[in-house]
Each structure stands twice: as C-alpha cells, then as structure tokens.
Coordinates of C-alpha atoms in Angstrom, one line a residue:
M71 CA 0.0 0.0 0.0
R72 CA 2.9 2.4 0.9
S73 CA 4.5 1.8 -2.5
L74 CA 1.2 2.4 -4.4
L75 CA 0.7 5.7 -2.5
L76 CA 4.2 6.7 -3.6
I77 CA 3.4 5.9 -7.2
S78 CA 0.1 7.9 -7.0
L79 CA 2.1 10.9 -5.7
L80 CA 4.6 10.5 -8.6
S81 CA 1.7 10.7 -11.0
I82 CA 1.0 14.3 -9.9
P83 CA 2.6 16.7 -12.4
R84 CA 5.8 18.3 -11.0
I85 CA 4.4 21.8 -11.3
L86 CA 1.6 20.8 -8.9
L87 CA 4.0 19.1 -6.4
A88 CA 5.5 22.5 -5.8
Q89 CA 2.3 23.3 -3.9
M90 CA 3.5 21.6 -0.8
D91 CA 0.7 23.0 1.4
T92 CA -1.9 21.3 -0.8
V93 CA -3.8 18.3 0.6
W94 CA -4.4 15.7 -2.1
V95 CA -7.4 13.3 -2.0
P96 CA -8.4 10.4 -4.3
W97 CA -11.0 11.3 -7.0
T98 CA -14.5 9.8 -6.5
R99 CA -17.7 10.4 -8.3
E100 CA -18.7 12.8 -5.6
Y101 CA -15.6 15.0 -6.1
P102 CA -16.7 18.5 -7.0
V103 CA -14.8 19.4 -10.1
G104 CA -15.3 23.2 -10.7
D105 CA -17.5 24.2 -13.5
G106 CA -15.9 26.5 -16.1
I107 CA -13.2 26.6 -18.8
Y108 CA -9.8 25.1 -18.3
L109 CA -7.2 26.7 -20.5
S110 CA -4.6 24.1 -19.5
F111 CA -4.4 20.6 -18.1
Q112 CA -2.5 21.9 -15.1
D113 CA -5.6 24.1 -14.2
L114 CA -7.7 20.9 -14.2
R115 CA -5.4 19.1 -11.9
R116 CA -5.5 22.0 -9.6
N117 CA -9.3 22.0 -9.9
A118 CA -9.0 25.7 -10.6
P119 CA -11.1 26.8 -13.6
S120 CA -9.2 29.4 -15.7
I121 CA -12.6 31.0 -16.4
P122 CA -15.5 30.2 -14.1
L123 CA -18.8 29.4 -15.8
R124 CA -20.4 32.5 -14.1
A125 CA -17.9 34.8 -15.9
I126 CA -18.8 33.6 -19.4
T127 CA -21.3 35.4 -21.5
N128 CA -22.6 35.4 -25.1
E129 CA -22.5 38.1 -27.7
L130 CA -25.6 39.8 -26.1
G131 CA -24.0 39.8 -22.7
S132 CA -26.3 37.0 -21.3
P133 CA -24.8 34.3 -19.2
V134 CA -23.8 31.1 -21.0
M135 CA -25.5 28.3 -19.1
D136 CA -24.7 25.4 -21.4
L137 CA -21.2 25.1 -22.9
D138 CA -22.3 21.9 -24.7
D139 CA -24.6 23.8 -27.0
V140 CA -22.9 27.2 -27.2
E141 CA -23.2 28.9 -30.6
G142 CA -21.4 32.0 -31.9
P143 CA -18.7 34.0 -30.0
I144 CA -18.3 33.9 -26.3
F145 CA -16.8 36.4 -23.9
R146 CA -15.2 36.6 -20.5
T147 CA -14.8 39.4 -18.1
N148 CA -11.2 40.2 -17.2
A149 CA -9.7 41.5 -14.0
N150 CA -10.4 45.1 -15.2
G151 CA -14.1 44.4 -15.7
T152 CA -13.7 44.5 -19.5
R153 CA -15.4 41.9 -21.7
E154 CA -12.9 39.9 -23.9
R155 CA -13.8 37.7 -26.8
F156 CA -12.2 34.3 -26.9
Q157 CA -12.5 31.0 -28.9
L158 CA -13.7 27.9 -27.1
D159 CA -11.7 25.9 -29.6
A160 CA -8.4 27.3 -28.2
V161 CA -8.9 25.9 -24.7
W162 CA -7.8 22.5 -23.2
G163 CA -11.2 21.6 -21.9
Y164 CA -14.1 22.5 -19.7
C165 CA -16.3 21.2 -17.0
Q166 CA -20.1 21.5 -16.8
S167 CA -22.3 20.0 -14.1
G168 CA -19.3 18.1 -12.8
V169 CA -18.6 16.4 -16.1
V170 CA -15.2 17.1 -17.7
H171 CA -14.9 17.6 -21.4
V172 CA -11.6 17.5 -23.3
R173 CA -10.7 18.6 -26.8
A174 CA -10.4 15.6 -29.1
G175 CA -11.0 15.0 -32.8
T176 CA -13.5 17.5 -34.3
G177 CA -14.5 19.2 -31.0
F178 CA -15.0 18.4 -27.3
T179 CA -16.0 15.1 -25.8
R180 CA -16.9 14.1 -22.3
V181 CA -14.5 12.0 -20.2
G182 CA -16.6 8.8 -19.9
L183 CA -14.4 7.1 -17.3
M184 CA -12.4 9.2 -15.0
G185 CA -9.2 7.9 -13.3
S186 CA -5.4 8.1 -13.5
L187 CA -5.8 6.6 -16.9
A188 CA -9.1 8.0 -18.2
H189 CA -11.2 6.9 -21.2
V190 CA -12.8 9.0 -23.9
L191 CA -14.9 8.3 -27.0
Y192 CA -14.9 11.0 -29.7
Q193 CA -15.8 11.7 -33.3
D194 CA -12.8 12.0 -35.7
V195 CA -12.7 12.9 -39.4
Q196 CA -10.5 10.7 -41.6
R197 CA -9.6 11.3 -45.2
I198 CA -9.0 8.6 -47.9
M199 CA -7.5 9.2 -51.3
D200 CA -9.8 8.1 -54.1
P201 CA -8.5 8.5 -57.7
Y202 CA -12.0 8.2 -59.1
M203 CA -13.3 11.2 -57.1
M204 CA -13.2 14.6 -58.7
Y205 CA -11.1 16.1 -55.9
G206 CA -9.1 12.9 -55.3
S207 CA -10.2 12.2 -51.8
T208 CA -13.2 11.7 -49.6
T209 CA -13.8 12.1 -45.8
Y210 CA -15.8 10.2 -43.3
T211 CA -16.5 10.4 -39.6
V212 CA -15.5 7.5 -37.2
E213 CA -16.0 7.0 -33.5
T214 CA -12.6 6.6 -31.8
Q215 CA -11.5 5.5 -28.4
A216 CA -8.6 7.0 -26.5
F217 CA -6.8 7.1 -23.2
L218 CA -6.5 10.4 -21.4
D219 CA -3.3 10.1 -19.3
M220 CA -3.9 12.2 -16.2
T221 CA -0.2 12.6 -15.5
D222 CA 0.3 15.0 -18.4
G223 CA -3.1 15.5 -20.1
S224 CA -2.1 13.7 -23.3
L225 CA -4.5 11.6 -25.4
L226 CA -3.1 8.2 -26.3
P227 CA -4.5 5.7 -28.8
F228 CA -6.6 3.0 -27.2
T229 CA -4.1 0.2 -28.0
A230 CA -2.0 -2.4 -26.2
A231 CA 1.1 -0.4 -27.1
S232 CA -0.2 2.7 -25.3
L233 CA -1.3 0.6 -22.3
T234 CA 2.1 -1.0 -22.1
K235 CA 3.7 2.4 -22.0
V236 CA 1.5 3.4 -19.1
L237 CA 2.0 0.1 -17.3
Q238 CA 5.8 0.9 -17.0
R239 CA 4.7 2.7 -13.8
D240 CA 3.4 -0.6 -12.4
A241 CA 5.8 -3.5 -12.6
F242 CA 3.2 -6.1 -11.4
L243 CA 0.6 -5.3 -13.9
L244 CA 3.1 -4.9 -16.7
E245 CA 4.5 -8.4 -16.1
E246 CA 1.1 -9.9 -16.0
F247 CA 0.0 -8.0 -19.1
N248 CA 3.1 -9.0 -21.1
A249 CA 2.5 -12.7 -20.1
L250 CA -0.6 -12.7 -22.2
S251 CA -0.5 -13.8 -25.8
K252 CA -0.2 -11.0 -28.4
R253 CA -3.7 -11.8 -29.5
D254 CA -5.2 -11.4 -26.0
R255 CA -3.2 -8.2 -25.3
N256 CA -4.8 -6.6 -28.3
R257 CA -8.4 -7.5 -27.5
P258 CA -10.4 -4.3 -26.6
E259 CA -11.9 -6.0 -23.6
T260 CA -8.5 -6.9 -22.3
I261 CA -7.2 -3.4 -22.7
F262 CA -10.3 -2.0 -20.9
A263 CA -9.9 -4.5 -18.1
Y264 CA -6.3 -3.6 -17.4
M265 CA -7.1 0.1 -17.6
R266 CA -9.7 -0.4 -14.8
R267 CA -7.2 -2.5 -12.8
Y268 CA -4.6 0.2 -13.2
N269 CA -7.0 2.8 -11.9
E270 CA -7.9 0.6 -9.0
R271 CA -4.2 0.5 -8.0
H272 CA -3.4 4.1 -8.8
D273 CA -5.7 6.8 -7.4
L274 CA -6.2 10.0 -9.3
L275 CA -5.2 12.6 -6.7
L276 CA -6.9 16.0 -6.8
P277 CA -6.8 18.9 -4.3
D278 CA -9.0 18.6 -1.2
T279 CA -11.8 21.1 -1.6
A280 CA -13.3 20.5 1.9
P281 CA -13.5 23.7 4.0

C-alpha cells in the first residue's frame, strides 16, 4: 500500500507538487470538479477553472448556461471588468455539471471514465484518397476510443502499445499483461480490463476542496 501511494504521488505533475501545502485526495464520483473553462491541463489538476462558468457570456451579454450547445462567439470578463472575446476551440477543456470535457477529434468530448488513466470516446474525421473522385479524396467520420493520461493530459490511442507504455509505472501489472498472448493483449476487452485495474491501484489525486 505504501508503494502504491508513492506511485500515486509520482503521478501528480511536477508543477503541482510545488504546492507543498496542498492536501491531495483520491478522486471519486462525488468529487466537486469546478464548472468552467480550463485553459490548460494543469488548471484541471489544480481544480481551478481558468474562467469560471459564471464569468462567461454570449454576444448579447447574457450568461452562458450550457457550454455543450454554445453557438457564436463567447466572452469573459477580465480583472479590469472588460469583456474579452475568446475562442472555445483554443482551450484545453471545460467542466459542466461536474462532467469534464476535453478537446479531441473534431471538437470536445466528455471523459466517460475518470481515473489516473481516463477513457474518452470521440468523433474523428478521416480522409482517404480516391483517384476516381473529382477532388481525389473523400472524408468520413468515425468513432474513436482513446486514453487520457492524467499525468500530463495527453491523449493516447486505445491500444495495447499505449497501455504497455503506461504500465511501465506498475511492474506487477506490466509483467502480468506481457505474459498474455499478443492476440489477447490486443483485445479491446483486455485493454479495458487492465485500464480499470490500473485505476484501482493508482488513485487520481486532486486537491482537497473541503472547507
């Protein structure tokens, strides 16, 4: 247990470990992630929205209540009380009603399974070359799975290779995973099962928000 706690602490980004007075607690479904826009992944790990939802307005100056369905430009009020226009497409992600959304593929997608190794499902546009088409190519939309590595905020392909890379942090699971046949390692259900087991052994630590 002591070694697993140490590994969990090592999974916290270095920039956050500098906050030595912060009390870290394991994430649960009841953890209150702050609603608002997160310009960077580090802001999410600090649970400190870069722009709180209450500070976001639309072109008419009305509060934006639903970031999922926002249309047109949006604005924030800066420290001087001036409204500034900004693009939602330029941010790392946002949280609404306690659900985290991250930029992936053609837009934003909710984090379906939160943990040290989170899981997302998003829409992606792919292009294929077709010599018989007038413009030489065609595009189509596919649903894609990915890992969200909560040590650095990176999206990783939902593959055995990506999982093997993450399991370098857990020698026990890595040895067990590598002992499987190549065919079994590449099964989606196997990858998903080991993602869950990794999360069970490695808490996602976030700042304690209790008063």
